[in-house]
Structures are given as C-alpha cells and as structure tokens.
Coordinates of C-alpha atoms and ligand atoms in Angstrom, one line a residue:
X1 CA 0.0 0.0 0.1
X2 CA 2.7 2.4 1.0
X3 CA 4.6 1.6 -2.2
X4 CA 1.6 2.4 -4.4
X5 CA 1.3 5.6 -2.6
X6 CA 4.9 6.6 -3.2
X7 CA 4.5 5.6 -6.6
X8 CA 1.5 7.9 -7.1
X9 CA 3.3 10.8 -5.4
X10 CA 6.2 10.1 -7.8
X11 CA 3.9 10.3 -10.8
X12 CA 2.4 13.5 -9.3
X13 CA 5.8 14.9 -8.8
X14 CA 6.8 14.1 -12.5
X15 CA 3.5 15.7 -13.7
X16 CA 4.1 18.9 -11.9
X17 CA 7.6 19.0 -13.0
X18 CA 6.7 18.6 -16.7
X19 CA 4.0 21.5 -16.2
X20 CA 6.7 23.8 -14.9
X21 CA 9.2 23.1 -17.6
X22 CA 9.2 25.5 -20.4
X23 CA 11.0 24.3 -23.5
X24 CA 14.0 26.4 -24.8
X25 CA 13.1 29.2 -27.0
X26 CA 15.3 29.0 -30.1
X27 CA 13.6 31.7 -32.2
X28 CA 16.4 34.6 -32.1
X29 CA 15.5 38.2 -33.0
X30 CA 14.3 39.1 -35.7
X31 CA 12.8 35.5 -36.0
X32 CA 10.1 34.7 -33.6
X33 CA 6.5 35.9 -33.1
X34 CA 5.6 39.6 -33.0
X35 CA 2.6 41.3 -31.5
X36 CA 1.1 44.5 -33.0
X37 CA -0.3 46.9 -30.3
X38 CA -2.7 50.0 -30.6
X39 CA -1.5 51.7 -27.5
X40 CA -4.7 53.5 -26.9
X41 CA -6.7 50.5 -26.6
X42 CA -4.1 48.2 -24.7
X43 CA -3.5 49.1 -21.0
X44 CA -4.1 52.3 -19.1
X45 CA -1.8 53.2 -16.2
X46 CA -3.2 56.4 -14.9
X47 CA -6.9 56.0 -14.9
X48 CA -8.0 58.2 -17.8
X49 CA -9.3 55.4 -19.8
X50 CA -6.7 55.7 -22.4
X51 CA -3.9 53.1 -22.9
X52 CA -0.6 54.2 -22.4
X53 CA 3.2 53.2 -22.6
X54 CA 3.3 52.6 -18.6
X55 CA 0.4 50.4 -19.0
X56 CA 2.0 48.4 -21.8
X57 CA 5.1 48.0 -19.6
X58 CA 3.1 46.4 -16.8
X59 CA 1.9 43.9 -19.6
X60 CA 5.2 42.9 -20.6
X61 CA 5.2 39.7 -18.5
X62 CA 2.0 38.9 -20.1
X63 CA 3.4 39.2 -23.6
X64 CA 6.5 37.2 -22.6
X65 CA 4.5 34.5 -21.2
X66 CA 2.5 34.4 -24.4
X67 CA 5.9 33.9 -26.4
X68 CA 6.1 37.3 -27.9
X69 CA 9.4 38.3 -29.2
X70 CA 8.9 41.6 -30.6
X71 CA 6.4 44.5 -30.3
X72 CA 5.3 46.4 -33.1
X73 CA 3.7 49.8 -31.6
X74 CA 1.3 51.7 -33.9
X75 CA 2.4 55.5 -33.8
X76 CA 3.1 56.8 -30.5
X77 CA 4.4 60.3 -31.7
X78 CA 2.2 63.3 -31.0
X79 CA -0.6 63.6 -33.3
X80 CA -4.1 65.1 -33.1
X81 CA -5.9 61.9 -34.3
X82 CA -6.8 59.1 -32.0
X83 CA -4.7 56.7 -34.2
X84 CA -1.9 59.0 -34.3
X85 CA -0.9 58.4 -38.0
X86 CA -0.8 62.5 -38.5
X87 CA 2.3 63.0 -36.7
X88 CA 3.1 66.6 -35.6
X89 CA 6.5 65.9 -34.0
X90 CA 8.8 63.1 -34.8
X91 CA 11.1 63.5 -31.6
X92 CA 8.5 63.1 -28.9
X93 CA 5.8 60.9 -27.5
X94 CA 2.0 61.9 -27.5
X95 CA 1.4 63.0 -24.0
X96 CA -1.7 61.0 -24.0
X97 CA 0.7 57.7 -24.2
X98 CA 3.4 59.1 -21.7
X99 CA 6.7 60.7 -21.9
X100 CA 10.1 60.0 -23.3
X101 CA 11.2 58.5 -20.1
X102 CA 8.2 56.3 -19.9
X103 CA 9.3 55.2 -23.4
X104 CA 12.9 54.5 -22.3
X105 CA 11.5 52.5 -19.3
X106 CA 9.1 50.4 -21.6
X107 CA 12.3 49.7 -23.9
X108 CA 14.5 48.8 -21.0
X109 CA 12.0 46.4 -19.6
X110 CA 11.1 45.0 -22.8
X111 CA 15.0 44.2 -23.6
X112 CA 15.2 42.7 -20.1
X113 CA 12.7 40.1 -21.3
X114 CA 14.3 39.6 -24.6
X115 CA 11.4 41.4 -26.2
X116 CA 12.3 43.9 -29.2
X117 CA 10.5 47.1 -29.8
X118 CA 9.6 48.5 -33.2
X119 CA 7.9 51.8 -33.7
X120 CA 5.8 53.0 -36.7
X121 CA 7.4 55.5 -38.6
X122 CA 5.6 57.6 -40.9
X123 CA 7.8 59.0 -43.7
X124 CA 5.5 59.5 -46.5
X125 CA 3.6 62.5 -44.9
X126 CA 3.2 64.5 -41.7
X127 CA 0.1 65.8 -40.2
X128 CA -1.2 69.1 -41.6
X129 CA -0.7 70.4 -38.1
X130 CA 3.1 69.8 -38.2
X131 CA 5.0 73.0 -37.8
X132 CA 6.9 72.2 -41.1
X133 CA 3.6 72.3 -42.9
X134 CA 2.2 75.1 -41.0
X135 CA 5.2 77.2 -42.1
X136 CA 5.0 75.9 -45.8
X137 CA 1.5 77.0 -45.9
X138 CA 2.4 80.6 -45.3
X139 CA 3.8 80.9 -48.8
X140 CA 6.7 80.5 -51.1
X141 CA 9.3 82.3 -49.0
X142 CA 8.8 79.7 -46.1
X143 CA 12.0 77.8 -45.4
X144 CA 9.7 74.8 -45.1
X145 CA 7.9 75.4 -48.3
X146 CA 9.9 72.6 -50.3
X147 CA 9.5 70.2 -47.6
X148 CA 6.1 69.5 -49.4
X149 CA 4.9 69.1 -52.9
X150 CA 3.4 72.2 -54.6
X151 CA 1.9 72.7 -57.9
X152 CA 0.3 75.4 -59.9
X153 CA -3.4 74.5 -60.2
X154 CA -3.3 74.8 -64.0
X155 CA -0.6 72.2 -64.3
X156 CA -2.6 69.7 -62.4
X157 CA -6.0 70.6 -63.5
X158 CA -6.4 67.1 -64.9
X159 CA -5.3 65.3 -61.9
X160 CA -6.9 67.0 -58.9
X161 CA -9.5 64.2 -58.6
X162 CA -8.3 61.6 -60.8
X163 CA -6.4 59.3 -58.6
X164 CA -7.9 55.8 -58.7
X165 CA -8.6 54.1 -55.5
X166 CA -6.2 51.4 -54.3
X167 CA -6.2 48.8 -51.5
X168 CA -4.6 51.3 -49.0
X169 CA -6.8 54.4 -50.1
X170 CA -10.3 55.0 -51.1
X171 CA -9.6 58.9 -51.7
X172 CA -9.6 60.3 -55.3
X173 CA -8.5 63.8 -54.5
X174 CA -4.8 64.1 -54.3
X175 CA -4.1 67.9 -54.7
X176 CA -5.5 70.1 -52.3
X177 CA -5.9 74.1 -51.9
X178 CA -4.8 75.8 -48.9
X179 CA -7.7 77.1 -46.7
X180 CA -10.1 77.1 -49.6
X181 CA -7.9 79.3 -51.9
X182 CA -8.3 77.6 -55.2
X183 CA -6.3 80.1 -57.1
X184 CA -2.9 79.6 -55.5
X185 CA -0.7 76.6 -55.7
X186 CA -2.2 73.2 -54.3
X187 CA -0.2 70.6 -52.2
X188 CA 0.1 67.0 -52.8
X189 CA -1.4 64.7 -50.2
X190 CA -2.0 61.2 -51.4
X191 CA -4.2 60.1 -48.7
X192 CA -6.0 63.2 -47.9
X193 CA -5.7 66.9 -47.3
X194 CA -4.8 66.3 -43.5
X195 CA -1.7 64.2 -44.5
X196 CA 0.3 66.3 -46.9
X197 CA 3.0 64.2 -48.7
X198 CA 6.7 65.1 -47.8
X199 CA 8.9 66.0 -50.7
X200 CA 11.7 63.2 -50.5
X201 CA 13.4 64.7 -53.6
X202 CA 14.5 67.4 -51.1
X203 CA 17.9 66.3 -49.5
X204 CA 16.9 68.5 -46.5
X205 CA 13.8 66.4 -45.8
X206 CA 15.8 63.1 -46.2
X207 CA 18.5 64.4 -43.8
X208 CA 15.5 65.0 -41.4
X209 CA 14.8 61.4 -41.3
X210 CA 18.2 60.5 -40.7
X211 CA 18.3 62.6 -37.5
X212 CA 15.0 61.1 -36.6
X213 CA 16.4 57.7 -37.2
X214 CA 19.4 58.6 -35.1
X215 CA 17.2 59.7 -32.1
X216 CA 15.0 56.7 -31.9
X217 CA 17.7 54.1 -32.5
X218 CA 20.7 55.8 -30.5
X219 CA 18.8 57.6 -27.8
X220 CA 15.5 55.6 -27.3
X221 CA 17.2 52.2 -28.3
X222 CA 14.6 50.9 -30.4
X223 CA 15.2 47.7 -32.4
X224 CA 13.6 49.0 -35.8
X225 CA 10.8 50.6 -37.6
X226 CA 7.7 49.5 -39.2
X227 CA 7.5 51.7 -42.4
X228 CA 4.1 52.9 -43.2
X229 CA 2.7 53.5 -46.8
X230 CA 6.1 52.6 -48.2
X231 CA 5.1 52.6 -51.8
X232 CA 3.9 56.2 -51.7
X233 CA 7.1 58.1 -51.0
X234 CA 6.9 59.1 -54.7
X235 CA 3.9 58.8 -56.9
X236 CA 2.9 55.5 -58.5
X237 CA 4.6 56.3 -61.8
X238 CA 7.9 56.6 -60.0
X239 CA 7.9 53.2 -58.6
X240 CA 11.7 52.8 -59.3
X241 CA 12.3 55.8 -57.2
X242 CA 10.5 54.4 -54.4
X243 CA 12.7 51.4 -54.5
X244 CA 15.7 53.4 -54.6
X245 CA 14.5 55.6 -51.4
X246 CA 14.1 52.5 -49.4
X247 CA 17.7 51.2 -50.3
X248 CA 19.1 54.8 -49.2
X249 CA 16.9 54.8 -46.0
X250 CA 18.2 51.3 -45.2
X251 CA 21.9 52.1 -45.7
X252 CA 21.5 55.3 -43.5
X253 CA 19.8 53.3 -40.6
X254 CA 22.5 50.5 -40.8
X255 CA 25.0 53.2 -40.3
X256 CA 23.4 54.1 -37.0
X257 CA 22.6 50.6 -36.0
X258 CA 23.9 47.7 -38.2
X259 CA 21.4 45.2 -37.1
X260 CA 18.3 47.5 -37.4
X261 CA 15.0 45.7 -38.5
X262 CA 13.2 47.2 -41.1
X263 CA 9.5 46.0 -41.9
X264 CA 7.5 47.6 -44.6
X265 CA 4.0 48.1 -45.7
X266 CA 3.7 47.7 -49.4
X267 CA 0.0 46.7 -49.7
X268 CA 0.1 45.3 -53.2
X269 CA 0.5 42.1 -55.4
X270 CA 3.7 40.0 -54.9
X271 CA 5.2 41.4 -58.2
X272 CA 5.0 44.8 -57.1
X273 CA 6.2 44.1 -53.6
X274 CA 9.4 42.3 -54.4
X275 CA 11.4 45.2 -55.9
X276 CA 11.1 46.8 -52.5
X277 CA 13.1 43.9 -50.7
X278 CA 16.5 45.4 -51.3
X279 CA 15.7 48.2 -49.1
X280 CA 13.0 46.6 -46.8
X281 CA 14.1 43.2 -46.2
X282 CA 10.9 42.4 -44.3
X283 CA 7.6 43.0 -45.8
X284 CA 4.0 42.2 -44.8
X285 CA 2.7 39.4 -46.7
X286 CA -0.9 40.6 -47.5
X287 CA -1.8 38.1 -50.1
X288 CA -1.1 35.1 -47.6
X289 CA -3.5 36.9 -45.0
X290 CA -6.1 36.9 -47.5
X291 CA -5.4 33.5 -48.7
X292 CA -5.5 31.7 -45.3
X293 CA -8.7 33.6 -44.3
X294 CA -10.5 32.6 -47.5
X295 CA -9.4 28.9 -47.3
X296 CA -10.6 28.7 -43.6
X297 CA -13.5 30.5 -44.4
X298 CA -14.7 28.0 -47.1
X299 CA -13.6 25.0 -45.0
X300 CA -11.5 23.8 -48.0
X301 CA -8.4 24.5 -49.9
X302 CA -9.4 24.9 -53.6
X303 CA -6.7 27.7 -54.4
X304 CA -3.5 25.5 -53.6
X305 CA -2.8 27.7 -50.6
X306 CA 0.8 26.3 -50.1
X307 CA 1.4 26.2 -53.7
X308 CA 0.6 30.0 -53.8
X309 CA 2.6 30.6 -50.7
X310 CA 5.7 29.0 -52.0
X311 CA 5.6 30.7 -55.2
X312 CA 5.6 34.2 -53.6
X313 CA 8.0 33.1 -51.0
X314 CA 10.7 31.6 -53.6
X315 CA 10.1 34.6 -55.9
X316 CA 10.9 37.0 -52.9
X317 CA 14.1 34.9 -52.0
X318 CA 15.1 35.1 -55.6
X319 CA 15.0 38.9 -55.2
X320 CA 16.6 39.1 -51.9
X321 CA 18.7 36.7 -50.1
X322 CA 17.9 38.3 -46.7
X323 CA 14.4 38.3 -47.1
X324 CA 12.1 37.7 -44.0
X325 CA 8.4 37.1 -44.5
X326 CA 6.3 39.0 -42.3
X327 CA 3.1 37.0 -41.9
X328 CA -0.2 37.9 -40.3
X329 CA -3.6 37.0 -40.5
X330 CA -5.2 40.6 -40.1
X331 CA -3.9 43.9 -39.0
X332 CA -5.3 47.3 -37.6
X333 CA -6.7 48.3 -41.2
X334 CA -8.7 45.1 -41.7
X335 CA -11.8 43.6 -40.1
X336 CA -10.6 41.3 -37.2
X337 CA -10.1 37.6 -38.4
X338 CA -12.8 36.2 -36.0
X339 CA -15.3 38.4 -37.6
X340 CA -14.4 37.4 -41.0
X341 CA -14.6 33.8 -39.8
X342 CA -18.2 34.3 -38.8
X343 CA -17.0 34.1 -35.1
X344 CA -16.3 30.6 -35.3
X345 CA -13.7 29.9 -32.8
X346 CA -12.6 26.5 -34.3
X347 CA -11.9 28.4 -37.5
X348 CA -9.8 31.0 -35.7
X349 CA -7.6 28.2 -34.2
X350 CA -7.0 26.7 -37.5
X351 CA -6.2 30.0 -39.1
X352 CA -3.7 30.7 -36.3
X353 CA -2.3 27.1 -36.8
X354 CA -1.5 27.8 -40.2
X355 CA 0.1 31.1 -39.6
X356 CA 2.4 29.7 -36.8
X357 CA 3.5 26.7 -38.9
X358 CA 4.6 28.8 -41.9
X359 CA 8.0 30.2 -42.5
X360 CA 8.8 33.8 -41.7
X361 CA 8.1 36.0 -38.7
X362 CA 4.3 36.0 -37.8
X363 CA 2.6 39.0 -36.4
X364 CA -0.4 38.7 -33.9
X365 CA -2.7 41.7 -33.9
X366 CA -3.5 42.5 -30.3
X367 CA -6.6 40.9 -29.1
X368 CA -6.6 38.2 -31.9
X369 CA -5.4 35.6 -28.9
X370 CA -8.5 36.4 -26.8
X371 CA -10.8 36.2 -30.0
X372 CA -11.7 39.9 -30.1
X373 CA -14.1 40.8 -33.0
X374 CA -14.5 43.9 -34.9
X375 CA -15.5 45.3 -38.3
X376 CA -14.7 48.5 -40.1
X377 CA -14.9 51.6 -39.7
X378 CA -11.3 51.7 -38.0
X379 CA -12.3 52.6 -34.5
X380 CA -14.1 49.2 -34.2
X381 CA -11.3 47.1 -35.3
X382 CA -9.1 48.8 -32.8
X383 CA -11.4 48.4 -29.6
X384 CA -10.1 48.1 -26.0
X385 CA -8.5 44.8 -24.9
X386 CA -10.7 42.8 -22.7
X387 CA -8.5 42.1 -19.6
X388 CA -11.2 41.1 -17.1
X389 CA -15.0 41.3 -16.4
X390 CA -16.5 44.6 -15.4
X391 CA -13.2 46.3 -16.1
X392 CA -12.0 44.7 -12.9
X393 CA -8.5 45.0 -14.1
X394 CA -7.5 48.7 -13.7
X395 CA -5.6 48.3 -16.9
X396 CA -8.9 48.2 -18.9
X397 CA -9.1 51.1 -21.5
X398 CA -12.4 52.8 -21.9
X399 CA -11.8 55.6 -24.5
X400 CA -14.6 54.4 -26.7
X401 CA -17.8 52.4 -26.4
X402 CA -16.9 49.2 -28.2
X403 CA -19.2 48.1 -30.8
X404 CA -18.3 44.5 -31.1
X405 CA -15.9 43.4 -28.3
X406 CA -16.8 43.5 -24.7
X407 CA -17.0 41.2 -21.9
X408 CA -20.3 39.6 -22.9
X409 CA -19.2 39.1 -26.6
X410 CA -15.4 38.1 -25.8
X411 CA -14.5 36.0 -22.9
X412 CA -11.9 38.3 -20.9
X413 CA -8.3 37.1 -20.7
X414 CA -8.7 36.4 -16.8
X415 CA -11.4 33.9 -17.3
X416 CA -9.3 32.3 -20.4
X417 CA -6.4 32.1 -18.4
X418 CA -8.2 29.7 -16.1
X419 CA -9.6 27.5 -19.0
X420 CA -7.0 25.3 -20.6
X421 CA -9.3 24.9 -23.7
X422 CA -9.5 28.6 -24.4
X423 CA -8.4 30.3 -27.5
X424 CA -5.7 32.2 -25.3
X425 CA -4.2 28.8 -24.2
X426 CA -4.4 27.7 -27.8
X427 CA -2.2 30.6 -28.8
X428 CA 0.1 30.3 -26.0
X429 CA 0.8 26.6 -26.5
X430 CA 1.2 27.1 -30.3
X431 CA 3.6 30.1 -30.2
X432 CA 5.8 28.5 -27.4
X433 CA 5.9 25.3 -29.4
X434 CA 6.8 27.3 -32.5
X435 CA 9.5 29.0 -30.6
X436 CA 10.9 25.8 -29.3
X437 CA 11.2 24.4 -32.9
X438 CA 14.4 25.2 -35.1
X439 CA 12.6 23.7 -38.0
X440 CA 9.3 25.8 -37.8
X441 CA 11.3 28.9 -37.1
X442 CA 14.0 28.7 -39.7
X443 CA 13.1 25.9 -42.1
X444 CA 12.0 25.9 -45.6
X445 CA 8.7 24.8 -47.0
X446 CA 7.7 22.3 -49.7
X447 CA 4.2 21.0 -50.8
X448 CA 3.2 17.2 -50.0
X449 CA 1.7 14.9 -52.3
X450 CA -1.7 14.8 -50.1
X451 CA -4.7 16.1 -52.3
X452 CA -7.7 16.3 -49.9
X453 CA -9.2 19.8 -50.3
X454 CA -10.1 19.6 -46.4
X455 CA -6.5 19.4 -45.6
X456 CA -3.7 22.1 -45.8
X457 CA -0.6 20.1 -45.7
X458 CA 3.3 20.9 -46.1
X459 CA 6.7 19.7 -45.1
X460 CA 9.2 22.1 -43.2
X461 CA 12.9 21.3 -43.5
X462 CA 16.1 22.4 -41.8
X463 CA 19.5 20.6 -42.0
X464 CA 18.1 17.4 -43.2
X465 CA 15.3 17.3 -40.5
X466 CA 11.7 17.2 -41.5
X467 CA 8.4 17.8 -40.0
X468 CA 5.1 17.1 -41.7
X469 CA 2.4 19.8 -40.9
X470 CA -1.2 18.9 -41.4
X471 CA -4.2 21.3 -41.0
X472 CA -8.0 20.1 -41.2
X473 CA -9.6 23.2 -42.3
X474 CA -13.1 21.4 -42.5
X475 CA -15.7 20.4 -39.9
X476 CA -15.4 16.7 -40.4
X477 CA -12.8 14.1 -39.2
X478 CA -10.2 13.4 -42.2
X479 CA -8.0 10.3 -42.5
X480 CA -4.7 10.7 -44.3
X481 CA -2.5 7.8 -45.5
X482 CA 1.2 8.2 -44.9
X483 CA 2.6 6.4 -47.9
X484 CA 5.6 6.9 -50.0
X485 CA 7.3 10.1 -49.4
X486 CA 5.2 10.5 -46.1
X487 CA 5.9 7.2 -44.9
X488 CA 8.8 8.3 -42.5
X489 CA 6.5 10.3 -40.4
X490 CA 5.2 8.4 -37.5
X491 CA 5.3 10.5 -34.5
X492 CA 3.0 13.3 -33.5
X493 CA 5.4 16.2 -32.2
X494 CA 2.4 18.6 -31.6
X495 CA -1.5 18.2 -31.5
X496 CA -3.5 21.3 -31.2
X497 CA -6.4 19.4 -29.7
X498 CA -4.7 16.6 -28.2
X499 CA -7.1 14.1 -30.1
X500 CA -5.3 13.1 -33.4
X501 CA -4.1 9.8 -33.9
X502 CA -1.4 7.9 -36.0
X503 CA -1.9 4.1 -36.4
X504 CA -0.9 1.7 -39.3
X505 CA 0.3 4.6 -41.5
X506 CA -2.9 6.4 -41.2
X507 CA -3.5 9.9 -39.3
X508 CA -6.9 10.5 -38.1
X509 CA -7.3 14.4 -37.9
X510 CA -10.4 15.6 -35.9
X511 CA -12.3 18.7 -37.6
X512 CA -10.1 22.0 -37.3
X513 CA -7.1 20.1 -35.9
X514 CA -3.6 21.1 -36.6
X515 CA -0.8 18.6 -36.1
X516 CA 2.9 18.3 -36.7
X517 CA 4.6 14.8 -37.1
X518 CA 8.2 14.1 -37.2
Ligands
CA601 CA1 -3.8 56.6 -19.5

C-alpha cells in the first residue's frame, strides 16, 4: 500500500515537473512571433481610460508568457488623431501615451525580457498640423515650403480628382487647396488633405529622417521601424524611385545601427512588392493573410494555398537573399479575423495554426489571442483589449464604447487563463511550441502529395530534419494515409487539440485540428 502511494506521489511529482518546465526558445531576433499593439486600446496606467506606455510596460510579463519576441507599436508620436498617424513631432511621445522617460523604461523592461520594440515611422507624410507644414502654408518664402510638394493649379487641373482608388486608399483627390484658396498653388496629399506628402526629392527632408532615425535608434534604443505607406514615397509612376529611396534609407539606418530591423507596408500584389526587398528586407505578406482567411472560411483549400505561398516566397527569396517574410492574419486596417470567420473559434484556431507553422515571422494583432471581434470603420477594429469582467483589471481602457468586443461577446483574458481549452491557451501553446522548434522557425517549406481539399499540408525542413504539418480546415474528421514520401512520419510532435492519432500509417485528424509529425 505504502509503495503504491509513493508511486502515485512520484507520478504527481513528475507531472508537476513537466508542467513547470518550459521548452527552450530557439527563435532569435528578428525571428520569432511579433505582436502589434494599438497603445490607446491596450492598457491604461493612470486611470484616464486611454491606454499608455506605462500600461503596456506592466503587461510585458503577459506578452513574454505568450511567447512574444517583438512588439510593433502603432504610432506613438504626437498627433491630433486617435490613431496618431498624423504626426506633428517626430522626436516626442504623444502626452496621452506618456513621456520620453516612460518610453525609455518600456524599451529597457522589454529588452530585459528579450522582447524587441519596433515603432511605426511615417515617412511619406506629416500631419497638416506639423510645424513644417504650418510654415510651408504661409507661402513660397517659407524655409519649409519645399518640404512638401506644390503645384500650380493649371498644371494639375486634370489630376486633382483623378487618382484611382487602391487597396490602402479610397480617396480620389490628391491635390489640395490651402484654406480654400483655389487660385494659389495646391499641395499633394495622397491619402487626404490632412496628411500632406513630404517632398523626399529634397535632400533636407531626407536628412531630417536620418536625424529622426538617430534619435530613435541611439537615444531611445528601439530595435527597428515599421514603415508605413512605403510605396507612396513618390507617386505611383515613380516606382523605381520608391525602391531606391528605401535602399538609401536602409543604408543610412544601418550606419546608425547595423542590425536595425525594418519591416515595410507595401499593400500590393507580390510582383509589385518584390522590388522593395533590397531596401525593406521584411515586408508584410498581405496576399497570404487574404489566402489563409479565404481557405479557412470556405472550409476547403481549392486555391492551392501552399503552392501559392511557396511561389511568392521563392520569388521574394530570388529577389533578396535576406528576405524575412512578415506573415499575419489581419492588422489594424482590416476586419478582425474572428469576424471574418463568422465568430467561429474553431476556424480561428486553425487559421492561427496555419500562421504559426509557416516560415517567416508571424505578427499577431493584439486581441486576436483572446478572440476579439470587430469590423470597420477603423475604431471598431481597434477596440479596448478585454482584460477582465466589469473592467476589474485597472488596466482596462475605456476611450471608446466598443461596438463589437466587450466582456459579454469576448471571454476576458482573466477567465481564459483559467480555462485550458480557451483560445488564449491555444495561442500560448502554439506560439511557445513554434518558438521551441528550429525547423518551424528557420526551415524551408515544400508541398506534400496529399490531395484532400479539407487538408492544408506541407513539409518544413532544416539541415536534413523534416516535419510534416497537417491542418484540417473542415468540420469533419479526415483520415490521411502516410505512404511513399510521407511514410517516414510516424510520431505526433504537436497536436493542437490532443485528439489526433497515428496508427498503421494513417493519421486521423479531427475537425479543425492542426498536427505536426516527425
Ligand atoms: Ca492613460
């Protein structure tokens, strides 16, 4: 009897030991999983209901635990708009978010936890309240007139409202009158009149950004930048100049910080994206975000998801040996993934599973990991993170009344932490598994011979070691025969739902399961 009890105690001891043990994180920066934060909606530290830097600093342990290796902060520089993309000072922090000292503390605390910090840098335009533009508007004698792009009205008569809409802009008016003065020169503002485009043909403007880069990299110790609207530095018909601009920018930033990480937003098709890679070695893969969404939504892969991915990936690698794919499901400009998937948590899991098993550096949009929902307009895809019921967590932000995500429609993080079957635990388990796998983090990708539309499958390879990744995007169990090239995969290394099985060269994959075999 005593022996049995000792035996049981020993098993319990082993179980506790295995729970406490965390596998080694092999994802070295800039590889690893990143997290995009809208500071305003994340965590408040001073009770004004607006998220701020100190609030985010307090949540770094949460992010570390989730497995995050880098945080991309949406704009934090002073700006009159709530999203802060209309910058009026490049060398300061918006007082709503905190101070320079708060920012320094955030970076220091993040670095202590081996988390890197990226800030959004808007080079294409300033806000119309920027002192440069205020001066430029005063007339041709302003020392800042040439910081912007001006044209005589007659020379642009045919172009004033002729811009065609694009994926990232639905505005057709690109030339704007100053204070309603339609007779004088107009200024160029691709997005709208509140965001006048900077004249980056002007060496003085370029030098301003070298100095801004020095300040953020040297003084504030950020690890890199997310470059907004990267393809709009010059108008569409000057694409080659756009590519050259980023090569110049990267060289200048590397002089300041040789390992600076730059990730660009070029919201276009792959062919148009590729030439940017020499200047911006990491680019967001918009195509793949759309493709994963459509396959998971349909519950079947009729578009050859992996063939498509591999084609883009190989194409980019051909254009730049240093290319690092920046993958994501959705970002702050798109409807939230769970809303796109009809609020089906099973579908959200398999979509995230695909993201976390592909090559590149996955970006998670804040709140995705707790199943926040939201549809455009923008403020409703950027709603307050739900920390607890009844705003019991003092960090809860309240700057807007959410239309979609609240503690009735989204299970707050506090509750999800207690439930091992929650979406939060799914994300945490999957991210930490990815971080522990050298093959998933650094390996290449190839297709498999599996031809079942309900299954997204691929092989990841590194230094002769292989993993077989299988995702069931459908709502029925699927059996896959492991023959020929797949006969060597016999053991499940990771199973998202702990319910798949391998027997006699057959894998049984329950609905929406993601498994990795070795
Ligand atoms: Ca605050």
